């Protein structure tokens, strides 16, 4: 069972429901490990959800040749002026591998850059998901990522406790 006592807040933007579906999967895996997980749609999320908490997963799909999902724009603008010292986040992007050369999941990269510029700590590998051939392939990728990433939040929590 996981040792993380504070919740992980998943903040995501999704238009057609793909990112939302993947976030629900991650939430389920982490809850099965005993972690409290709260899901937030980005367009309904005030900056205070980030400033008042410590652990996050940010996720977005990418649209229109490299643009972040528009549902994330207002929150992202506010994130530019914040100080996220002492907070930890991981990242997932959904996109289409046809954009691999230039714009694949670049919406997610934009959030990660602003997070890090605002002194947030990033953990794990930022997972990118294209239009993979089968639902089960995505499920396996997501489960593996969720299993590998959860302990990284726990090490941050232990580091801060000592
Ligand atoms: C008009 C259009 C533009 C897109 N542009 C990009 C893009 O620039 N880069 C990318 O990686 N994926 C792009 N995609 C793929 C979407 O990000 C992908 O379908 C994703 O799963 C949508 O997730 P959502 O339903 O959570 O919004 C585009 C899709 C459409 C229909």
Tab-separated table of C-alpha atoms and ligand atoms in Angstrom:
chain	number	residue	atom	x	y	z
A	1	UNK	CA	0.000	0.000	0.000
A	2	UNK	CA	1.130	3.541	-0.713
A	3	UNK	CA	2.417	5.739	2.086
A	4	UNK	CA	1.366	9.100	0.614
A	5	UNK	CA	-1.073	10.749	3.029
A	6	UNK	CA	-1.817	13.988	1.131
A	7	UNK	CA	-4.086	13.800	-1.924
A	8	UNK	CA	-2.931	13.886	-5.523
A	9	UNK	CA	-4.957	16.386	-7.534
A	10	UNK	CA	-5.392	15.487	-11.185
A	11	UNK	CA	-6.078	18.586	-13.272
A	12	UNK	CA	-6.901	17.917	-16.908
A	13	UNK	CA	-8.355	19.352	-20.122
A	14	UNK	CA	-10.309	17.133	-22.482
A	15	UNK	CA	-12.604	17.900	-25.404
A	16	UNK	CA	-13.699	14.516	-26.722
A	17	UNK	CA	-13.208	12.616	-23.465
A	18	UNK	CA	-9.954	10.783	-24.296
A	19	UNK	CA	-7.837	12.573	-21.703
A	20	UNK	CA	-10.677	12.346	-19.211
A	21	UNK	CA	-10.868	8.583	-19.703
A	22	UNK	CA	-7.128	8.149	-19.125
A	23	UNK	CA	-7.261	10.355	-16.005
A	24	UNK	CA	-10.075	8.232	-14.595
A	25	UNK	CA	-7.893	5.163	-15.162
A	26	UNK	CA	-4.920	6.712	-13.329
A	27	UNK	CA	-7.202	7.825	-10.483
A	28	UNK	CA	-8.545	4.291	-10.157
A	29	UNK	CA	-5.058	2.710	-10.086
A	30	UNK	CA	-3.769	5.138	-7.467
A	31	UNK	CA	-6.918	4.803	-5.336
A	32	UNK	CA	-6.429	1.031	-5.391
A	33	UNK	CA	-3.019	1.753	-3.818
A	34	UNK	CA	-4.723	3.627	-0.975
A	35	UNK	CA	-4.012	7.166	-2.192
A	36	UNK	CA	-6.673	9.895	-2.136
A	37	UNK	CA	-7.079	11.267	-5.653
A	38	UNK	CA	-9.207	14.240	-6.689
A	39	UNK	CA	-10.118	14.854	-10.325
A	40	UNK	CA	-10.578	18.420	-11.609
A	41	UNK	CA	-11.529	19.693	-15.034
A	42	UNK	CA	-9.085	22.534	-15.747
A	43	UNK	CA	-11.738	25.019	-16.854
A	44	UNK	CA	-13.474	24.655	-13.482
A	45	UNK	CA	-10.288	24.837	-11.433
A	46	UNK	CA	-9.203	28.005	-9.617
A	47	UNK	CA	-5.479	28.562	-9.074
A	48	UNK	CA	-6.098	28.068	-5.329
A	49	UNK	CA	-6.463	24.297	-5.894
A	50	UNK	CA	-2.766	24.372	-6.826
A	51	UNK	CA	-1.579	26.932	-4.288
A	52	UNK	CA	-3.354	25.098	-1.406
A	53	UNK	CA	-2.071	21.593	-2.247
A	54	UNK	CA	1.190	19.763	-2.884
A	55	UNK	CA	0.850	16.889	-5.347
A	56	UNK	CA	-0.505	17.067	-8.887
A	57	UNK	CA	-0.854	15.321	-12.193
A	58	UNK	CA	-1.453	17.706	-15.091
A	59	UNK	CA	-2.852	16.383	-18.357
A	60	UNK	CA	-4.076	17.842	-21.615
A	61	UNK	CA	-4.729	16.911	-25.197
A	62	UNK	CA	-3.185	18.982	-28.015
A	63	UNK	CA	-5.251	20.657	-30.731
A	64	UNK	CA	-4.859	22.764	-33.834
A	65	UNK	CA	-1.220	22.193	-34.727
A	66	UNK	CA	0.453	22.238	-31.371
A	67	UNK	CA	-1.942	24.288	-29.237
A	68	UNK	CA	-2.851	23.334	-25.711
A	69	UNK	CA	-6.467	22.267	-25.257
A	70	UNK	CA	-8.320	25.620	-24.950
A	71	UNK	CA	-9.991	24.426	-21.745
A	72	UNK	CA	-6.598	24.745	-20.038
A	73	UNK	CA	-5.792	28.276	-21.215
A	74	UNK	CA	-7.255	30.365	-18.376
A	75	UNK	CA	-5.608	28.308	-15.643
A	76	UNK	CA	-2.305	28.187	-17.534
A	77	UNK	CA	-2.274	31.988	-17.729
A	78	UNK	CA	-2.679	32.215	-13.956
A	79	UNK	CA	0.009	29.565	-13.427
A	80	UNK	CA	2.559	31.853	-15.104
A	81	UNK	CA	2.514	34.282	-12.204
A	82	UNK	CA	2.548	31.771	-9.317
A	83	UNK	CA	5.310	30.286	-7.172
A	84	UNK	CA	5.075	26.487	-6.980
A	85	UNK	CA	8.130	25.886	-4.759
A	86	UNK	CA	7.734	22.736	-2.645
A	87	UNK	CA	5.068	21.257	-4.947
A	88	UNK	CA	5.424	18.138	-7.086
A	89	UNK	CA	3.760	17.220	-10.377
A	90	UNK	CA	3.796	14.616	-13.103
A	91	UNK	CA	2.457	15.027	-16.646
A	92	UNK	CA	0.461	13.166	-19.292
A	93	UNK	CA	-0.245	14.364	-22.824
A	94	UNK	CA	-2.701	12.966	-25.332
A	95	UNK	CA	-2.218	13.583	-29.027
A	96	UNK	CA	-1.787	11.956	-32.372
A	97	UNK	CA	1.494	10.478	-33.590
A	98	UNK	CA	0.862	11.943	-37.035
A	99	UNK	CA	2.083	15.171	-35.384
A	100	UNK	CA	5.178	13.409	-33.998
A	101	UNK	CA	7.738	15.522	-35.813
A	102	UNK	CA	6.716	18.927	-34.463
A	103	UNK	CA	3.581	19.142	-32.400
A	104	UNK	CA	3.004	15.751	-30.772
A	105	UNK	CA	1.576	16.419	-27.292
A	106	UNK	CA	3.098	19.903	-27.260
A	107	UNK	CA	0.159	21.175	-25.167
A	108	UNK	CA	1.389	19.054	-22.278
A	109	UNK	CA	4.953	20.305	-22.777
A	110	UNK	CA	3.669	23.890	-22.473
A	111	UNK	CA	2.175	23.166	-19.036
A	112	UNK	CA	5.354	21.425	-17.890
A	113	UNK	CA	7.512	24.366	-18.976
A	114	UNK	CA	5.376	26.878	-17.098
A	115	UNK	CA	5.223	24.634	-14.036
A	116	UNK	CA	9.010	24.404	-13.929
A	117	UNK	CA	9.510	28.123	-14.639
A	118	UNK	CA	7.241	28.785	-11.660
A	119	UNK	CA	9.571	26.602	-9.533
A	120	UNK	CA	7.386	23.483	-9.429
A	121	UNK	CA	9.195	20.120	-9.210
A	122	UNK	CA	8.496	17.521	-11.911
A	123	UNK	CA	8.790	13.784	-11.281
A	124	UNK	CA	8.873	10.777	-13.566
A	125	UNK	CA	8.671	10.554	-17.296
A	126	UNK	CA	6.042	12.730	-18.978
A	127	UNK	CA	3.801	10.119	-20.602
A	128	UNK	CA	2.633	10.759	-24.176
A	129	UNK	CA	-0.263	8.806	-25.644
A	130	UNK	CA	-1.041	8.858	-29.363
A	131	UNK	CA	-3.866	7.127	-31.128
A	132	UNK	CA	-2.579	3.707	-30.141
A	133	UNK	CA	-4.056	0.728	-31.985
A	134	UNK	CA	-5.968	-0.910	-29.144
A	135	UNK	CA	-7.616	0.215	-25.924
A	136	UNK	CA	-5.689	-2.501	-24.064
A	137	UNK	CA	-2.359	-1.078	-25.263
A	138	UNK	CA	-3.254	2.268	-23.724
A	139	UNK	CA	-4.473	0.608	-20.524
A	140	UNK	CA	-1.176	-1.238	-20.163
A	141	UNK	CA	0.875	1.922	-20.834
A	142	UNK	CA	-1.154	3.909	-18.328
A	143	UNK	CA	-1.041	1.243	-15.620
A	144	UNK	CA	2.740	0.851	-15.987
A	145	UNK	CA	3.208	4.632	-15.837
A	146	UNK	CA	0.901	4.961	-12.794
A	147	UNK	CA	2.759	2.164	-10.957
A	148	UNK	CA	6.164	3.705	-11.708
A	149	UNK	CA	5.191	7.288	-10.907
A	150	UNK	CA	3.372	6.880	-7.572
A	151	UNK	CA	6.535	5.971	-5.594
A	152	UNK	CA	8.188	9.168	-6.876
A	153	UNK	CA	5.598	11.297	-5.046
A	154	UNK	CA	6.185	9.168	-1.960
A	155	UNK	CA	9.937	9.815	-2.069
A	156	UNK	CA	9.236	13.543	-2.312
A	157	UNK	CA	6.922	13.303	0.709
A	158	UNK	CA	9.544	11.379	2.696
A	159	UNK	CA	12.265	13.844	1.697
A	160	UNK	CA	10.179	16.752	2.910
A	161	UNK	CA	9.324	15.016	6.203
A	162	UNK	CA	12.955	14.565	7.212
B	1	LIG	C1	-8.322	19.196	-35.420
B	1	LIG	C2	-7.360	18.386	-34.580
B	1	LIG	C3	-6.095	18.889	-34.316
B	1	LIG	C4	-5.183	18.150	-33.549
B	1	LIG	N1	-3.925	18.645	-33.335
B	1	LIG	C5	-3.013	17.880	-32.675
B	1	LIG	C6	-1.669	18.348	-32.506
B	1	LIG	O1	-1.277	19.420	-32.951
B	1	LIG	N2	-0.789	17.538	-31.826
B	1	LIG	C7	-1.159	16.313	-31.321
B	1	LIG	O2	-0.314	15.633	-30.740
B	1	LIG	N3	-2.442	15.863	-31.452
B	1	LIG	C8	-3.368	16.604	-32.100
B	1	LIG	N4	-4.657	16.146	-32.253
B	1	LIG	C9	-5.049	14.842	-31.635
B	1	LIG	C10	-5.806	14.993	-30.279
B	1	LIG	O3	-4.981	15.610	-29.297
B	1	LIG	C11	-6.198	13.583	-29.785
B	1	LIG	O4	-7.237	13.107	-30.630
B	1	LIG	C12	-6.612	13.498	-28.335
B	1	LIG	O5	-6.819	12.138	-27.992
B	1	LIG	C13	-7.875	14.280	-27.980
B	1	LIG	O6	-8.117	14.156	-26.591
B	1	LIG	P1	-9.395	14.758	-25.855
B	1	LIG	O7	-10.600	14.010	-26.328
B	1	LIG	O8	-9.145	14.483	-24.407
B	1	LIG	O9	-9.446	16.212	-26.129
B	1	LIG	C14	-5.570	16.869	-33.008
B	1	LIG	C15	-6.863	16.392	-33.257
B	1	LIG	C16	-7.753	17.119	-34.052
B	1	LIG	C17	-9.123	16.537	-34.329
